Amino acid sequence: MRILHTSDWHLGRAFHRVNMLGAQAEFVGHLVATVREREVDAVVVSGDVYDRAVPPLAAVELFDDALHRLADLGVPTVMISGNHDSARRLGVGAGLIGRAGVHLRTEPSACGTPVVLADGFGDVAFYGLPYLEPALVKDEFGVERAGHEAVLAAAMDRVRADLATRARGTRSVVLAHAFVTGGEASDSERDITVGGVAAVPAGVFDGVDYAALGHLHGCQTITGRVRYSGSPLPYSFSESDHRKTMWLVDLDADGTVTAERIDCPVPRALARIRGTLEDLLAGPELARHEEAWVEATLTDAVRPADPMARLTERFPHTLSLVFAPERAPDDPDVSYARRLAGRSDQQIAEDFVTHVRGAGPDTREQEVLRDAFDAVRADDVVREVAR
């Protein structure tokens, strides 16, 4: 069976104020053409179809167009909701849409109920595990303490239990939206840390032939059977070195997996450039970036006059301007933002406690802080989904 694995469309998202809807529509057209030209048997979309719980109307219309075009091909599609989606909204009409061959899996309770497709060698069971927010699904899965590994392991137990009841030789594919150990994050993914831990081990997917992952925006191979497709478009300058692709996966009769990367259309190259303003304006080696979307980091000791206007004369698509004067780390003029760069909310809070009373929090106090951050983040998720 030939499977096209994609994820993280983020329909409705902009790139530094640049409307990406046209590029997203071009990607949908490319997806449909790939399905037709490469004789794909099934499409899987591993979450974050939309960029937010209540997407703009234009994004909904594009999704509707994508559903119609996929259904018209007669090629089955399986989709799950991600942490940016409203599972309830995305799942509206799932039963009816499923009759057209587009199977939306947004209910955690249905993790162990697959979409079963067949090829010349027998059945392939596709299990859709939507994003499992630990605080919201721990009761469904009967886990004592909310955590990504616990709820995902419980969901996979249901998958393996169902698979054990099926005919010998049934192959299996799991769609999941999660941060798996070994994956490399970028700046454009929403933090899903719970209890100080965001990642789960790849071994949680043992027992299935292929795990089609979503959430991380870089295309990555965790193991031969566990892969991220990545987002089809860039959504932050941290993705400037990404090659945006989909996975074309061939699942053989015995469950052997072979995979090929299919490039996605690139609306415009990304470039991160750094130096003094005069160096950036004059450097001949930067000529290749003149038509790219540019993030420029200026290292001038004193902020120059009209930097954006001067930069856009050479780099007309400059979208982000960062000031980072080259100073010693202990220089009192080093910005607060730079001192906090790369530090988690938990670490910042613990540093504050240390500053105020002269001693850091003990283990119990660290747990209190961690629980407080988890509660706020979970409450934000509930509020967004309820909108």
XYZ file of C-alpha atoms in Angstrom:
387
model
C 0.000 0.000 0.000
C 1.336 3.423 -0.964
C 0.651 6.090 1.649
C 1.204 9.841 1.438
C 2.040 11.215 4.903
C 1.615 14.920 5.602
C 0.732 17.095 8.599
C 0.749 20.581 10.111
C -0.963 22.486 7.323
C -1.868 25.313 9.751
C -4.464 26.695 7.357
C -5.062 30.368 8.122
C -1.609 31.062 9.528
C 0.478 33.996 8.332
C 4.259 34.250 8.112
C 5.373 37.484 9.784
C 2.214 39.250 8.553
C 2.500 37.733 5.057
C -0.764 36.039 4.096
C 0.060 32.408 3.319
C -3.359 31.346 2.056
C -2.249 31.426 -1.583
C 0.789 29.259 -0.786
C -1.404 26.903 1.236
C -3.799 26.579 -1.707
C -0.835 25.826 -3.984
C 0.258 23.106 -1.564
C -3.215 21.520 -1.604
C -3.055 21.456 -5.399
C 0.404 19.872 -5.234
C -0.876 17.259 -2.759
C -3.760 16.321 -5.041
C -1.464 16.128 -8.077
C 0.996 13.921 -6.169
C -1.780 11.548 -5.128
C -2.873 11.213 -8.737
C 0.553 11.058 -10.409
C 2.241 8.749 -7.891
C -0.751 6.374 -7.639
C -1.192 6.866 -3.899
C -3.554 4.442 -2.153
C -4.178 6.430 1.049
C -3.447 9.909 2.425
C -2.784 10.545 6.119
C -2.819 14.010 7.698
C -1.393 13.950 11.221
C -2.968 16.975 12.839
C -2.885 20.781 12.947
C -5.041 21.089 9.884
C -5.911 24.599 11.076
C -3.744 27.085 12.931
C -6.268 27.866 15.642
C -9.452 26.558 17.157
C -11.651 29.124 15.398
C -10.065 29.493 11.954
C -10.871 32.343 9.547
C -13.527 31.688 6.934
C -10.996 31.646 4.082
C -9.105 28.810 5.808
C -12.327 26.825 6.273
C -13.156 27.293 2.599
C -9.703 26.022 1.605
C -10.123 22.981 3.843
C -13.535 22.333 2.288
C -11.943 22.547 -1.168
C -9.228 20.102 -0.094
C -11.832 17.621 1.187
C -13.775 17.763 -2.080
C -10.677 17.306 -4.218
C -9.426 14.370 -2.158
C -12.869 12.748 -2.233
C -13.084 13.230 -5.999
C -9.858 11.237 -6.413
C -11.493 8.245 -4.738
C -8.398 7.801 -2.563
C -9.163 7.280 1.147
C -7.873 9.970 3.513
C -7.415 9.716 7.289
C -7.020 12.914 9.337
C -6.567 13.603 13.036
C -6.844 16.808 15.033
C -3.708 18.454 16.431
C -3.059 20.730 19.382
C -3.891 23.816 17.267
C -7.222 22.391 16.095
C -10.512 22.342 17.911
C -11.176 18.606 17.888
C -14.923 19.133 18.256
C -15.126 21.616 15.388
C -12.902 19.629 13.063
C -14.928 16.500 13.796
C -18.320 18.006 12.937
C -19.912 15.911 10.205
C -17.217 13.225 10.444
C -19.718 10.403 9.932
C -21.139 11.937 6.779
C -17.737 12.996 5.422
C -16.477 9.483 6.055
C -18.935 8.155 3.482
C -16.949 10.115 0.888
C -13.745 8.396 1.978
C -12.359 11.186 4.180
C -12.085 9.839 7.710
C -11.747 12.419 10.504
C -10.509 11.033 13.810
C -10.879 13.603 16.592
C -12.309 11.614 19.529
C -9.794 10.166 22.032
C -12.258 7.420 22.929
C -12.025 6.062 19.368
C -8.243 5.510 19.389
C -8.694 1.755 19.241
C -11.193 1.823 16.361
C -9.321 1.843 13.050
C -10.155 2.768 9.501
C -9.531 -0.517 7.690
C -8.376 -0.352 4.087
C -7.355 -3.241 1.862
C -4.835 -3.853 -0.877
C -3.832 -6.975 -2.798
C -2.099 -8.427 0.276
C -4.868 -7.933 2.841
C -5.978 -5.343 5.368
C -4.184 -2.270 6.674
C -5.633 -0.809 9.891
C -5.206 2.955 10.306
C -5.514 4.128 13.922
C -6.063 7.854 14.448
C -4.735 9.210 17.757
C -5.712 12.896 17.874
C -3.664 15.240 20.033
C -4.159 13.981 23.583
C -4.057 16.889 26.037
C -3.151 15.018 29.249
C -5.232 17.120 31.625
C -8.343 16.601 29.493
C -8.041 12.871 28.653
C -6.435 11.290 31.731
C -9.827 10.090 33.003
C -10.709 8.610 29.609
C -7.514 6.535 29.703
C -7.516 5.843 33.429
C -4.079 7.279 34.184
C -3.374 8.652 37.646
C -1.097 11.548 36.761
C -1.567 13.598 33.609
C 1.435 13.279 31.334
C 2.054 12.828 27.618
C 3.772 9.481 27.910
C 1.078 8.020 30.173
C -1.894 8.964 27.989
C -0.171 8.092 24.722
C 0.933 4.716 26.112
C -2.639 4.016 27.228
C -3.962 4.934 23.777
C -1.393 2.647 22.144
C -2.452 -0.178 24.482
C -5.926 0.143 22.935
C -4.405 0.068 19.463
C -2.424 -3.104 20.174
C -5.421 -4.742 21.853
C -7.584 -4.148 18.786
C -4.820 -5.233 16.414
C -4.488 -8.511 18.311
C -8.102 -9.359 17.427
C -7.574 -8.929 13.694
C -6.593 -11.472 11.070
C -3.009 -12.620 11.055
C -0.938 -10.490 8.715
C -3.013 -7.328 9.196
C -0.653 -4.385 8.840
C -1.016 -1.230 10.917
C -0.464 2.512 10.662
C -0.842 4.946 13.568
C -1.393 8.673 13.143
C -0.316 10.675 16.207
C 0.287 14.300 17.094
C 3.015 14.455 19.726
C 6.613 15.416 20.550
C 8.650 12.217 20.322
C 12.115 11.934 21.844
C 14.784 12.538 19.241
C 12.727 15.051 17.297
C 14.067 18.550 16.649
C 11.705 21.436 17.417
C 11.475 24.866 15.812
C 10.152 28.222 17.038
C 6.746 27.857 15.376
C 5.360 24.942 17.392
C 3.168 25.652 20.393
C 4.639 24.425 23.679
C 2.913 21.254 24.942
C 5.095 20.694 28.008
C 3.319 19.032 30.929
C 5.025 18.425 34.250
C 8.269 19.716 32.815
C 8.208 17.047 30.071
C 7.112 17.471 26.456
C 8.594 14.414 24.746
C 7.611 10.751 24.793
C 9.882 7.843 23.782
C 9.593 6.403 20.282
C 9.161 2.961 21.857
C 5.587 3.862 22.742
C 4.753 3.018 19.112
C 6.228 -0.494 19.243
C 4.002 -3.108 17.653
C 2.777 -1.147 14.632
C 4.274 -1.033 11.165
C 4.357 2.742 10.694
C 3.781 5.791 12.918
C 2.882 8.891 10.910
C 3.645 11.779 13.242
C 2.659 15.420 13.316
C 3.504 18.426 15.523
C 7.180 19.118 14.750
C 7.628 21.256 11.651
C 10.827 19.688 10.348
C 10.674 16.494 8.275
C 12.445 13.895 10.422
C 13.117 10.189 10.704
C 13.028 9.073 14.344
C 13.304 5.400 13.363
C 12.640 3.594 10.104
C 9.031 3.152 11.216
C 8.489 6.443 13.082
C 8.619 9.651 11.058
C 7.530 13.288 11.050
C 6.437 14.727 7.727
C 6.899 18.284 8.977
C 4.872 21.270 7.851
C 4.564 21.810 4.084
C 5.365 25.519 4.473
C 7.674 27.492 6.788
C 6.064 29.320 9.704
C 9.163 30.778 11.409
C 12.685 31.780 10.460
C 13.946 28.906 12.608
C 12.837 26.738 9.671
C 15.176 28.485 7.221
C 17.246 25.320 6.759
C 14.246 22.996 6.417
C 13.505 21.120 3.236
C 9.696 21.094 3.163
C 8.414 17.713 2.058
C 5.861 14.928 2.445
C 6.662 11.238 2.940
C 5.656 8.776 0.224
C 5.575 5.510 2.166
C 5.338 2.048 0.627
C 4.063 -0.583 3.076
C 4.910 -4.024 1.719
C 3.006 -7.261 2.272
C 5.160 -8.198 5.261
C 5.024 -4.703 6.817
C 8.382 -3.560 5.464
C 8.523 0.235 5.150
C 10.300 2.206 2.445
C 9.929 5.982 2.265
C 10.689 8.761 -0.209
C 10.577 12.506 0.403
C 8.349 14.487 -1.956
C 9.263 18.176 -2.130
C 6.562 20.790 -1.544
C 6.285 24.072 -3.504
C 8.455 26.831 -2.009
C 6.738 30.256 -2.124
C 9.992 32.086 -1.331
C 13.343 31.142 0.190
C 14.111 32.111 3.799
C 17.342 33.753 4.900
C 18.764 34.735 8.283
C 21.537 37.300 7.929
C 23.637 38.847 10.684
C 26.138 41.705 10.932
C 26.410 45.466 11.074
C 24.007 47.365 8.863
C 26.805 48.574 6.579
C 28.144 45.031 6.183
C 24.699 43.709 5.292
C 24.142 46.444 2.731
C 27.535 46.016 1.091
C 28.415 42.313 1.413
C 28.523 40.719 -2.077
C 28.088 37.232 -0.565
C 24.537 38.209 0.457
C 23.364 38.850 -3.100
C 21.759 35.401 -3.211
C 19.328 36.489 -0.467
C 18.020 39.623 -2.172
C 14.748 37.983 -3.215
C 14.308 35.903 -0.048
C 12.176 36.557 2.993
C 14.821 37.931 5.338
C 15.366 38.080 9.077
C 18.192 40.543 9.698
C 20.068 40.673 12.994
C 22.012 43.906 13.430
C 25.115 43.802 15.606
C 25.891 47.530 15.526
C 26.957 48.841 18.955
C 24.611 51.825 18.433
C 21.261 51.431 16.731
C 21.592 52.913 13.225
C 19.100 55.371 11.742
C 16.230 54.029 9.603
C 17.554 50.446 9.501
C 14.444 48.821 8.026
C 14.068 51.366 5.253
C 17.735 51.010 4.318
C 17.624 47.196 4.469
C 14.561 46.938 2.248
C 16.353 48.882 -0.472
C 18.569 45.842 -0.950
C 16.363 43.139 0.591
C 12.800 44.195 -0.304
C 11.255 41.191 1.474
C 12.797 41.842 4.891
C 10.173 40.764 7.439
C 12.008 40.688 10.750
C 14.598 43.020 12.257
C 16.487 42.031 15.406
C 18.960 44.174 17.344
C 21.742 42.228 19.041
C 24.727 44.490 19.748
C 27.851 42.431 20.319
C 28.497 42.845 24.045
C 29.909 40.692 26.795
C 27.282 38.496 28.532
C 27.829 40.343 31.833
C 27.425 43.794 30.268
C 24.592 45.579 32.156
C 23.206 46.773 28.820
C 22.485 43.233 27.651
C 18.705 43.163 27.191
C 16.327 41.368 29.519
C 14.989 39.402 26.554
C 18.466 38.173 25.646
C 19.150 37.109 29.235
C 15.957 35.043 29.198
C 16.471 33.532 25.743
C 16.204 29.753 25.774
C 14.910 29.553 29.346
C 11.567 27.945 30.182
C 8.840 29.562 32.267
C 9.705 27.116 35.037
C 13.367 28.122 35.021
C 12.516 31.827 35.018
C 10.153 31.379 37.970
C 12.756 29.404 39.915
C 15.349 32.112 39.212
C 12.911 34.708 40.557
C 12.447 32.758 43.788
C 16.223 32.553 44.154
C 16.592 36.295 43.542
C 13.908 37.250 46.063
C 14.927 35.077 49.010
C 18.502 34.133 48.260
C 17.850 30.399 47.888
C 16.245 28.367 45.146
C 12.981 26.405 45.516
C 13.149 22.935 46.994
C 11.712 19.847 45.296
C 8.211 20.360 46.671
C 8.181 24.024 45.660
C 9.372 23.104 42.178
C 6.403 20.735 41.906
C 4.022 23.513 43.016
C 5.385 25.837 40.343
C 5.207 23.087 37.723
C 1.611 22.244 38.627
C 0.670 25.919 38.431
C 2.126 26.309 34.940
C 0.440 23.083 33.812
C -2.917 24.255 35.186
C -2.694 27.589 33.375
C -1.691 25.959 30.093
C -4.481 23.364 30.345
C -6.985 26.112 31.161
C -5.871 28.004 28.047
C -6.509 24.879 25.973
C -9.985 24.415 27.456
C -10.870 28.080 26.867
C -9.706 27.990 23.261
C -11.575 24.790 22.457
C -14.755 26.147 24.120
C -14.794 29.315 22.009
